XYZ file of C-alpha atoms in Angstrom:
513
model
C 113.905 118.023 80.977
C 111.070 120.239 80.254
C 109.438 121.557 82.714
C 106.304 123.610 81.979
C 103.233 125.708 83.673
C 100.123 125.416 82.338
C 97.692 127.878 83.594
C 93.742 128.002 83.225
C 91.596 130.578 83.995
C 87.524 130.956 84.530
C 85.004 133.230 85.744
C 85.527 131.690 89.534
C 88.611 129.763 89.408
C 91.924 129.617 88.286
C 93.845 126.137 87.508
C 97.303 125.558 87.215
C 99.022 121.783 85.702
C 102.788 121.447 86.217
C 103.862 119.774 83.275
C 107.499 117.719 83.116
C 108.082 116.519 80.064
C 104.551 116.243 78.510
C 103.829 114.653 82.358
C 100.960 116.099 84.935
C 103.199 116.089 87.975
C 100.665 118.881 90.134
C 97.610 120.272 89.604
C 96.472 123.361 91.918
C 92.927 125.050 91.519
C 93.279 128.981 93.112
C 89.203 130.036 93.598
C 87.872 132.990 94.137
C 86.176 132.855 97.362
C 89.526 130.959 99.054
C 89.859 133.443 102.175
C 91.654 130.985 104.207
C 94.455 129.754 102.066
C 97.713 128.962 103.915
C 99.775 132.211 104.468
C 97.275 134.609 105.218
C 98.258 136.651 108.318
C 94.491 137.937 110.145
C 94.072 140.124 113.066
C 91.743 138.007 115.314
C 90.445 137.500 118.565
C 91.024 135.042 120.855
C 87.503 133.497 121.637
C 88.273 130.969 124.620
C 91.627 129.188 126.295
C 91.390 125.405 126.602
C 94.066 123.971 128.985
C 92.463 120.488 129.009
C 94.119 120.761 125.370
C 96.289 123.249 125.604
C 95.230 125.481 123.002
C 92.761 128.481 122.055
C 90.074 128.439 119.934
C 90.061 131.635 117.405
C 87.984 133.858 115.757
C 89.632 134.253 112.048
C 85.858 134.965 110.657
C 85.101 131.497 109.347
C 82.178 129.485 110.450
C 84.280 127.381 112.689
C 86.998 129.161 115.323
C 90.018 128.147 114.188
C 92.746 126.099 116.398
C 95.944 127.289 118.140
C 97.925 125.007 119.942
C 100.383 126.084 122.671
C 103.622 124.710 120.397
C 102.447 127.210 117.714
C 102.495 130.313 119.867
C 106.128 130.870 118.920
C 108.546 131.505 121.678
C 107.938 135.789 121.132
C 104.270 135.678 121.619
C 104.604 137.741 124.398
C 106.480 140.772 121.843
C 103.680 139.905 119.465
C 101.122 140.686 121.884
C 102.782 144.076 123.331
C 103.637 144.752 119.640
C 99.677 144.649 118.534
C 98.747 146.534 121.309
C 100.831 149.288 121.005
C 100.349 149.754 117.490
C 96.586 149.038 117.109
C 95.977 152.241 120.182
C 98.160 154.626 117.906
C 101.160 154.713 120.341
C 104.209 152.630 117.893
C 104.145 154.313 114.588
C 107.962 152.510 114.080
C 107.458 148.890 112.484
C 110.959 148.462 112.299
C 110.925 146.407 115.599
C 114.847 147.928 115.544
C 114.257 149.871 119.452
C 111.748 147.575 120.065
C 112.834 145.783 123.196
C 111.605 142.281 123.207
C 110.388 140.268 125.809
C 111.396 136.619 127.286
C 110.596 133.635 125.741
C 107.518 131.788 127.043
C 107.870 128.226 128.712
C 109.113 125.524 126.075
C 106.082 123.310 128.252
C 104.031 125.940 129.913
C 100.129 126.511 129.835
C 97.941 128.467 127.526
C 95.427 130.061 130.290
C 99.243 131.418 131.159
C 99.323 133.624 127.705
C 96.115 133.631 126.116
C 92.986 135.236 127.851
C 89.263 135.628 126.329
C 88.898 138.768 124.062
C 92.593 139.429 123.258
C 93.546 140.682 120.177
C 96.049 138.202 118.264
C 97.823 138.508 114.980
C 97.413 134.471 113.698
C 98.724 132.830 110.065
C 96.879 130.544 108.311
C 98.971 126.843 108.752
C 96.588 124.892 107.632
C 93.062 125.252 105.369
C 89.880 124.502 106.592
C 89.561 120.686 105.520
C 86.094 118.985 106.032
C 84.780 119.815 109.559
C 87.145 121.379 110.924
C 88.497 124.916 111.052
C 91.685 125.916 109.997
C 94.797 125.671 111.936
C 97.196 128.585 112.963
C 100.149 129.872 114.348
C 101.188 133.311 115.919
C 104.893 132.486 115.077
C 104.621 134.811 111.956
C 106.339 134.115 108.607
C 106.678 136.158 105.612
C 108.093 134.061 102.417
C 109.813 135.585 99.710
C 111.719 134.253 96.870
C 114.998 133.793 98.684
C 114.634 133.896 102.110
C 111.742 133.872 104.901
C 111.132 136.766 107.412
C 110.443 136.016 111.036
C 109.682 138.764 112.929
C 110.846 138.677 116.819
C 113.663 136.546 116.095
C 117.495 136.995 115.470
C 118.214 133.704 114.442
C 119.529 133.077 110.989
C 119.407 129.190 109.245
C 119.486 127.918 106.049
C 118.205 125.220 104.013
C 118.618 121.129 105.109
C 118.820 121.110 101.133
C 121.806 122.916 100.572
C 124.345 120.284 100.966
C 127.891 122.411 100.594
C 128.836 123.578 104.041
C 130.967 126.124 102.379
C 127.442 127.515 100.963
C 125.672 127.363 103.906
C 128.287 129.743 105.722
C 128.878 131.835 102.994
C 125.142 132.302 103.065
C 124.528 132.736 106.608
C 127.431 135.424 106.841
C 125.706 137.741 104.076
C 122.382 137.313 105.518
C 123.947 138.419 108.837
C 125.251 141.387 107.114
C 121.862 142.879 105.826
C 119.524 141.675 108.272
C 117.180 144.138 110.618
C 117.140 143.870 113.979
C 114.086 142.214 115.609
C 113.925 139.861 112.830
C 114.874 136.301 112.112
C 115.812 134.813 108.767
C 115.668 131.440 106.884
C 117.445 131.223 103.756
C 115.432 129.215 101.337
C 116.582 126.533 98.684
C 116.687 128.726 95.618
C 119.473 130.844 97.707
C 122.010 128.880 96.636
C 124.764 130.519 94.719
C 122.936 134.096 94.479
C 124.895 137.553 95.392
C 123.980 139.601 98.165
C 122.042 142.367 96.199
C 119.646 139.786 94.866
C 119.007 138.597 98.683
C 118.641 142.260 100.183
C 116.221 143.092 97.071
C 114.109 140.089 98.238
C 114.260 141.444 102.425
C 113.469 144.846 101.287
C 110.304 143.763 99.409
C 109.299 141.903 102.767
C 110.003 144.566 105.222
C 107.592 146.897 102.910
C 104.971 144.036 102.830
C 105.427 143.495 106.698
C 105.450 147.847 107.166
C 102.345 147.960 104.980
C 100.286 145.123 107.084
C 101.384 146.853 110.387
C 99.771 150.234 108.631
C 96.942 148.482 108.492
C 96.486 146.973 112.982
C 95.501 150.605 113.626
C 91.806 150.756 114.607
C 91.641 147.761 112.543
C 88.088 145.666 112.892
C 88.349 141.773 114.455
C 88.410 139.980 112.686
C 90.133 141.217 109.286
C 92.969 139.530 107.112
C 95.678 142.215 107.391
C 98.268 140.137 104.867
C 96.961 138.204 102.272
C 99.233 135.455 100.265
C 100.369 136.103 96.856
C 97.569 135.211 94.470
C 98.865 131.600 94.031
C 100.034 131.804 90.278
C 102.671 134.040 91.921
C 103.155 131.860 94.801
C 103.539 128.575 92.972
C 106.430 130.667 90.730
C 107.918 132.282 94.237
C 108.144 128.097 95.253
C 108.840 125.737 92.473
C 110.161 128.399 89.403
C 113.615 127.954 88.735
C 116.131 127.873 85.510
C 114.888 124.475 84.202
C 111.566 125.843 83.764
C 111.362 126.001 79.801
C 107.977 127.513 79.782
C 105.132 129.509 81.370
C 101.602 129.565 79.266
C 98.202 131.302 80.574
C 95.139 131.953 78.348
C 94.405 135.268 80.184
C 96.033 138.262 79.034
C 95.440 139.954 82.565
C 96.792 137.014 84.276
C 99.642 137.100 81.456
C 100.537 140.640 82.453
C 101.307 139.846 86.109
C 103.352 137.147 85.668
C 105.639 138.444 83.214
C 106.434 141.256 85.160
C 106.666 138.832 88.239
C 109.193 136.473 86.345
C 110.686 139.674 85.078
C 111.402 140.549 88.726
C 112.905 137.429 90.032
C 114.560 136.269 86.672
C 114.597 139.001 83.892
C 116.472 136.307 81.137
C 113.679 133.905 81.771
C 110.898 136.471 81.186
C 110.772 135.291 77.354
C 109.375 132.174 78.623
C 105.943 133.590 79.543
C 103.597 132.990 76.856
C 100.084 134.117 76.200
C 97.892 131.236 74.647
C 95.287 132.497 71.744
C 93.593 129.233 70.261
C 90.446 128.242 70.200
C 91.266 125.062 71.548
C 91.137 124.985 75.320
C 94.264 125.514 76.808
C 94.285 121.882 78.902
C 92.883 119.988 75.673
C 95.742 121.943 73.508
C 98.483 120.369 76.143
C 96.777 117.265 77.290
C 95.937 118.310 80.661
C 92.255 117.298 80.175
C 93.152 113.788 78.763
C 95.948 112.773 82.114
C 93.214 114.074 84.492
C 90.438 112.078 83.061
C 93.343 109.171 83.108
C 95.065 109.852 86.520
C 92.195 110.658 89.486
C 90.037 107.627 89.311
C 90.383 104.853 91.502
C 92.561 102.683 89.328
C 95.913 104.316 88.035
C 97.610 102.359 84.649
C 100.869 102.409 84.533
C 103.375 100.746 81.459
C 104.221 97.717 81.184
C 100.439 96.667 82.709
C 101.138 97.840 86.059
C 98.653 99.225 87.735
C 97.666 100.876 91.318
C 94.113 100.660 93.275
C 93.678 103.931 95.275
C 91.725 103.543 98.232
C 90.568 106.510 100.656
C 89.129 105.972 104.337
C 88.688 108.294 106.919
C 92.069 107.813 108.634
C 94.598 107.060 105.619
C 94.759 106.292 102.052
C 96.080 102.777 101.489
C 97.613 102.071 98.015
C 98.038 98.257 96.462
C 100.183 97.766 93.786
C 99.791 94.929 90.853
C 101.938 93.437 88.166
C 98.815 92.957 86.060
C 99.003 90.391 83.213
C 101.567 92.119 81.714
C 104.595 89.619 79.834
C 107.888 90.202 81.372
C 111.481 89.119 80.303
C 113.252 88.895 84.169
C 114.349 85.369 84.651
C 112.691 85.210 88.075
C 109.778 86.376 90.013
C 112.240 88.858 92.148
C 113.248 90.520 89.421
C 109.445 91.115 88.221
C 108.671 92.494 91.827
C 111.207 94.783 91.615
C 110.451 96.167 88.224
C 107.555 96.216 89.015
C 108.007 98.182 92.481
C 110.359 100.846 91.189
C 107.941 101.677 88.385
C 105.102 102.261 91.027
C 107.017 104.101 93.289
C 107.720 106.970 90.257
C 104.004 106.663 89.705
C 103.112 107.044 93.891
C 105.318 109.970 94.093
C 103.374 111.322 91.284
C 100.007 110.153 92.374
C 100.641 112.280 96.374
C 101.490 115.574 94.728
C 99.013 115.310 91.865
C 96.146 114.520 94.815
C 97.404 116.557 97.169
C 97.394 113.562 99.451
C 98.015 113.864 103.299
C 98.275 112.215 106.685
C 98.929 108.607 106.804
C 99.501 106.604 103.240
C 100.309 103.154 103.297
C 101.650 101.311 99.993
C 101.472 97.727 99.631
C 104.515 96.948 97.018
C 104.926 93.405 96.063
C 106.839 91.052 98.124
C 110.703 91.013 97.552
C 112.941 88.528 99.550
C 116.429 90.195 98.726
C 116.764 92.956 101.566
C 119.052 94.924 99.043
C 116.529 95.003 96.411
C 114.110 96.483 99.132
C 116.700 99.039 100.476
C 117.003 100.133 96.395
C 112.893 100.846 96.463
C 113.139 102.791 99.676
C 116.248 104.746 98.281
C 114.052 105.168 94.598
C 111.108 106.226 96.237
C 112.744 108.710 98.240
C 114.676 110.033 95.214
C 111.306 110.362 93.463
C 109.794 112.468 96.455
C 112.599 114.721 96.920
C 110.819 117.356 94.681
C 107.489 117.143 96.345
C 107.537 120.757 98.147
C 104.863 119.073 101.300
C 107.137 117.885 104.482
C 106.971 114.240 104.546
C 108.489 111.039 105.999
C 109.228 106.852 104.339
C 109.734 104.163 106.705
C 111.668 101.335 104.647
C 109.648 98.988 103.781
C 108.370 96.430 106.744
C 108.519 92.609 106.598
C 105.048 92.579 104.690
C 106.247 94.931 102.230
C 104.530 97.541 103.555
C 105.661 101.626 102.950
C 104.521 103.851 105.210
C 104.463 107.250 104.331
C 103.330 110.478 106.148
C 102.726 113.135 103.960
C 101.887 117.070 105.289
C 98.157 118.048 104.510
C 97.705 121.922 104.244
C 95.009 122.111 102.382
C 91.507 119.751 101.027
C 92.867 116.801 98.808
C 92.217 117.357 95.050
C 89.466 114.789 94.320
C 87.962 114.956 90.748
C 85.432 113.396 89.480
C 86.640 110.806 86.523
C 83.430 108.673 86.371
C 80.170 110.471 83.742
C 76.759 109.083 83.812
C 75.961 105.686 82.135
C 73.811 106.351 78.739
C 72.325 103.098 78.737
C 71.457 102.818 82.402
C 69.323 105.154 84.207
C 71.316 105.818 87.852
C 74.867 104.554 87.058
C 78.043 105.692 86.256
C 80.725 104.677 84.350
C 84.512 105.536 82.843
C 85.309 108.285 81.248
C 85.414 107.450 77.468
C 89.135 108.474 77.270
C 89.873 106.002 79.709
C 88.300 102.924 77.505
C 90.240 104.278 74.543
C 93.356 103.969 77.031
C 92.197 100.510 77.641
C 91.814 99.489 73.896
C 95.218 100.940 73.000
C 97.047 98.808 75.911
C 95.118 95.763 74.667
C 95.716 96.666 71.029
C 99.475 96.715 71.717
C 99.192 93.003 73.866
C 97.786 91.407 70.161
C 100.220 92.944 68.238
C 102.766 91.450 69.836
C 101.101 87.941 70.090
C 101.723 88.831 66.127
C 98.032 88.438 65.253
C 98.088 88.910 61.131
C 94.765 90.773 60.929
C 93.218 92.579 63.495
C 89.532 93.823 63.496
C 87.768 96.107 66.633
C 84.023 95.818 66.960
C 82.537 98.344 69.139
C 79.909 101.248 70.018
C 79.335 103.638 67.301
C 80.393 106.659 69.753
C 83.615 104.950 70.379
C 84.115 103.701 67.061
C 82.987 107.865 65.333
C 85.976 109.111 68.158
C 88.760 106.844 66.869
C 88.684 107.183 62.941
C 87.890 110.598 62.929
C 90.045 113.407 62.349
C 93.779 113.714 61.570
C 95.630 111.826 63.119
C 93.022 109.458 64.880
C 93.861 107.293 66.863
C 93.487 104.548 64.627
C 96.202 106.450 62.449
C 98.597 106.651 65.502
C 98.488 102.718 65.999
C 99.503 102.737 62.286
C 102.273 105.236 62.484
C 103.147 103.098 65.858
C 103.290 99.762 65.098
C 102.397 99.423 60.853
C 99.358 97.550 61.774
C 96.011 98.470 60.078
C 93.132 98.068 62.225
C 89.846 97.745 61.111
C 87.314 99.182 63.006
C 83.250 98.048 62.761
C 81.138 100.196 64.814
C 78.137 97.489 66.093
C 74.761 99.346 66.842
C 73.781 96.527 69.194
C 76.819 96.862 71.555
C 76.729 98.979 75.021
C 78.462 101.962 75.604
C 81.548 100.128 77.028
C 81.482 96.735 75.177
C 84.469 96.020 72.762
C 86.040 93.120 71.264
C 89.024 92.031 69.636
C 88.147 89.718 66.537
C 91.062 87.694 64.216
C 91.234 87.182 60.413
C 88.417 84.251 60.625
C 86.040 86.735 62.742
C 86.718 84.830 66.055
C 86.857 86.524 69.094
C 90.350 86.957 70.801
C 89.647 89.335 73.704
C-alpha cells in the first residue's frame, strides 16, 4: 500500500491530503491565524463558576469564554492550582514536580463553586476548537503528546494503548516506562510504542520534560491570558500521529516547510528521512497528484462510487444523515440480497472515507439498504468497523437496527471541512452549478454503461468548453477511453447546447442517453 503526504502551502494557509494509494483519505488545512487549535496549553483566568451546570466559564482570550466542565478538572486540580501559584510569585523555580508533594484528589461528583472561584489563575488545554457559536472547550487535566508516549503531569499512573493487542507487549511496555519515568508524572504509552527499545522511549520523555520545563519558565509574571504551550505546527503533528513505516512518501512545495520536516522525520525515523521530497514543478502540487480533481469529486452533496453506487450527504443542525443507493447500475448477484450487500460493503469503505475526509462529528446516521439475512448485516457492521479502525477521532457503531439504520458517533474537535464544489452558472445570472470535473466524471461513467450495451459507434455532442477540455492535450480524456476500452469516440462540440447539456448519439445519429 502506498501511503503518501501531500502538503500545500500559501501565503495564509497550509494544506495537507493523505494520499493511500492514489486515494484522498484526509485532508487538513493548518491557517495562520488558528490560535485555538486543540493542544494548546494557555494560562487563563477563571471568569465565573456556574454550579447550575457545573462548570466555569474561561477567559482563554477569544471572543467567547471558553467552557470547563467539572469532569475535565482532572482529579490533581488542586496540585495544578498550588503548582501555578507558586511558580507564577517566583517562589518554585524546580519544575520537576519530583519534591513536589501533591495534594488529594477532588470529589469524583463534587461541585465547581467547591474548586473554582472568580479571578483565579488556571493553566487550561485546548479539547476542543471553537466551532460555530460557541467557544472552545477545555480541560485542566494537562497532556503533553509526543511520538511514543503522552505526559501527564500530577499523575503516577502508567497505561498503554487499547490497540496493542499482545499482553506480553503491554507489560513489557509498562515495566520500561516504569523504569524511566519522573516522579509527579503520569504516562500513556501510545500505539506507535509497540516493539520500540527503551532509549527510543526515554529520548521521546526527555524532549517532553524540556517542552513542559520551558512552558513552566514561561507562568512567571506571565500576562492572563497568554498561550504558554503551543501545539506542534500541524505538519509536525499530523507526522507525530499517523507517520509510520508504510508511509512511502512525504512531498511539500516549500523548501522552508521541506527543511523542518526532514529533520523532524530524521528525528523520529532517520531510514525514512529519504522519503521527504521537495516538489519543483510548475504544476501545482494538488493538480500534479490529483488532489484538486478528488476534492472537486468528493465534498459535494452527492458522492459516486463504482459500480453506480452512490451516497446523498445531508447536514442539519443536530446530525448528518447519510442514504445510500444502488443506482441503475447492472449487477450479476442472483438475488436482490446479494445486491444489498454489495452494495452496502462498498458504501461503508466509501463512509469511512467520507467522516475523516469531512472531518465529520457528533451524531451520523447511515441508511444502508435493507438486508433480511442477520449474518449478512453482522458482516457490514464488522466491515465498517474494520474500515474505521484507522480513523485517529474516538468514535462508536451500533449494528445496524431493524430499519437498517447505522448509527455512528463520531468525536468533533475541530469545524467540519466543508468546501465549496458548486462554481457559478455561465448561462444563468444567480445560479450555481457542478464543477466541470464532476460532468466529465459523469460522461465517463455513462460512456462506460454504452460500451458495454456494445453500441458499434459512439458519438458525444456537447458544449464547446466541455468538448475543447476532453480532446485536448496528451492524453485527453478522450485518448484514455481509447487506451481503456479500444473504443473511438467522436466528439461534436454543439454551440447551441448549455453549459451542462450532453448527449449520447448512435451510428444513425439517434439519441441514446
Amino acid at each position: 500500500m502506498n501511503k503518501e503526504l501531500i502538503i500545500r502551502t500559501s501565503s495564509s494557509a497550509v494544506d495537507f491530503a493523505l494520499l493511500k494509494d492514489g486515494k484522498l483519505v484526509e485532508l487538513n488545512k493548518e491557517e495562520d491565524d488558528s490560535n485555538f487549535a486543540v493542544g494548546d496549553i494557555f494560562l487563563a483566568k477563571v471568569r465565573k463558576a456556574v454550579p447550575g451546570l457545573n462548570a466555569g466559564f474561561v477567559n482563554v482570550g477569544y471572543t467567547k469564554d471558553a467552557f470547563l466542565h467539572y469532569h475535565d478538572l482532572g482529579p490533581q486540580v488542586l496540585s495544578l492550582l498550588k503548582f501555578i501559584k507558586r511558580v507564577s510569585t517566583g517562589k518554585l523555580k524546580d519544575y520537576s514536580l519530583k519534591d513536589f508533594p501533591l495534594e488529594k484528589d477532588i470529589d469524583k461528583d463534587g461541585s465547581i463553586v467547591d474548586v473554582l472561584k472568580s479571578n483565579q489563575s488556571l493553566l487550561v488545554q485546548v479539547v476542543k476548537e471553537p466551532i460555530s457559536t460557541k467557544g472552545p472547550r477545555i480541560s485542566s487535566e494537562l497532556s503533553l503528546p509526543g511520538r511514543y508516549i503522552v505526559l501527564v503531569p500530577f499523575s503516577n499512573r502508567v497505561s498503554v494503548s487499547q490497540k496493542i493487542e499482545s499482553k506480553e507487549e503491554k507489560d513489557r511496555l509498562k515495566r520500561l516506562v516504569k523504569s524511566i519515568k519522573p516522579k509527579g508524572f503520569g504516562i500513556i504509552v501510545r500505539t506507535v510504542a509497540e516493539g520500540r527499545k527503551v532509549a527510543e522511549l526515554d529520548n521521546d520523555l526527555q524532549n517532553l520534560m524540556n517542552r513542559w520545563t520551558g512552558m513552566c519558565k514561561k507562568l512567571y509574571k506571565a500576562p492572563h491570558p497568554s498561550k504558554v504551550l503551543g501545539e506542534l505546527n500541524r505538519a509536525s503533528s499530523i507526522l507525530r500521529d499517523v507517520f509510520n513505516d508504510t508511509f512511502t512518501s512525504i512531498c511539500v512545495d516549500d523548501e522552508t516547510l521541506y527543511t523542518q520536516l526532514k529533520d523532524y522525520v530524521g528525528e523520529i525515523a532517520p531510514k525514512k528521512e529519504s522519503i521527504v521530497k521537495l516538489y519543483d514543478s510548475n504544476i501545482p502540487i494538488f493538480e500534479k497528484y490529483g488532489v484538486e480533481r478528488q476534492i472537486k469529486t468528493t465534498f459535494g452533496r452527492t458522492v459516486s462510487m463504482n459500480k453506480g453506487a452512490y451516497l446523498v450527504i445531508e447536514h442539519t443542525e443536530a446530525m448528518h444523515v447519510i442514504d445510500v443507493n444502488s443506482g441503475n447500475r447492472s449487477n450479476k448477484s442472483k438475488n436482490q440480497e446479494d445486491t444489498a450487500l454489495e452494495v452496502n460493503l462498498i458504501s461503508a469503505t466509501e463512509i469511512a472515507r467520507q467522516l475523516r475526509l469531512r472531518d465529520m462529528g457528533g451524531i451520523i446516521v447511515v441508511d444502508f439498504i435493507d438486508m433480511n439475512s442477520a449474518d449478512n448485516r453482522k458482516k457490514l457492521y464488522d466491515h465498517l468497523r474494520d474500515e474505521m479502525s484507522d480513523d485517529r477521532a474516538k468514535h462508536k457503531i451500533l449494528p445496524p437496527s431493524k430499519f437498517g439504520l447505522v448509527q455512528i458517533t463520531r468525536q468533533r474537535v475541530r469545524p467540519e471541512m466543508n468546501i465549496k464544489t458548486r462554481e457559478v452558472n455561465p448561462n444563468k445570472q444567480g445560479e450555481e452549478i457542478e464543477a466541470p470535473i464532476v460532468l466529465v466524471n459523469k460522461i465517463t461513467t455513462e460512456l462506460e454503461k454504452l460500451i458495454k450495451k456494445d453500441y458499434k459507434k459512439i458519438t458525444l455532442s456537447t458544449h464547446p468548453f466541455i468538448a475543447a477540455f476532453l480532446t485536448k492535450g496528451f492524453p485527453s480524456p478522450r485518448s484514455k477511453w481509447f487506451f481503456d476500452h479500444k473504443r473511438w469516440v467522436k466528439i461534436v462540440p454543439r454551440d447551441a447546447y448549455t453549459y451542462l447539456e450532453y448527449h449520447f448519439h448512435d451510428k444513425d445519429g439517434e439519441i441514446i442517453q
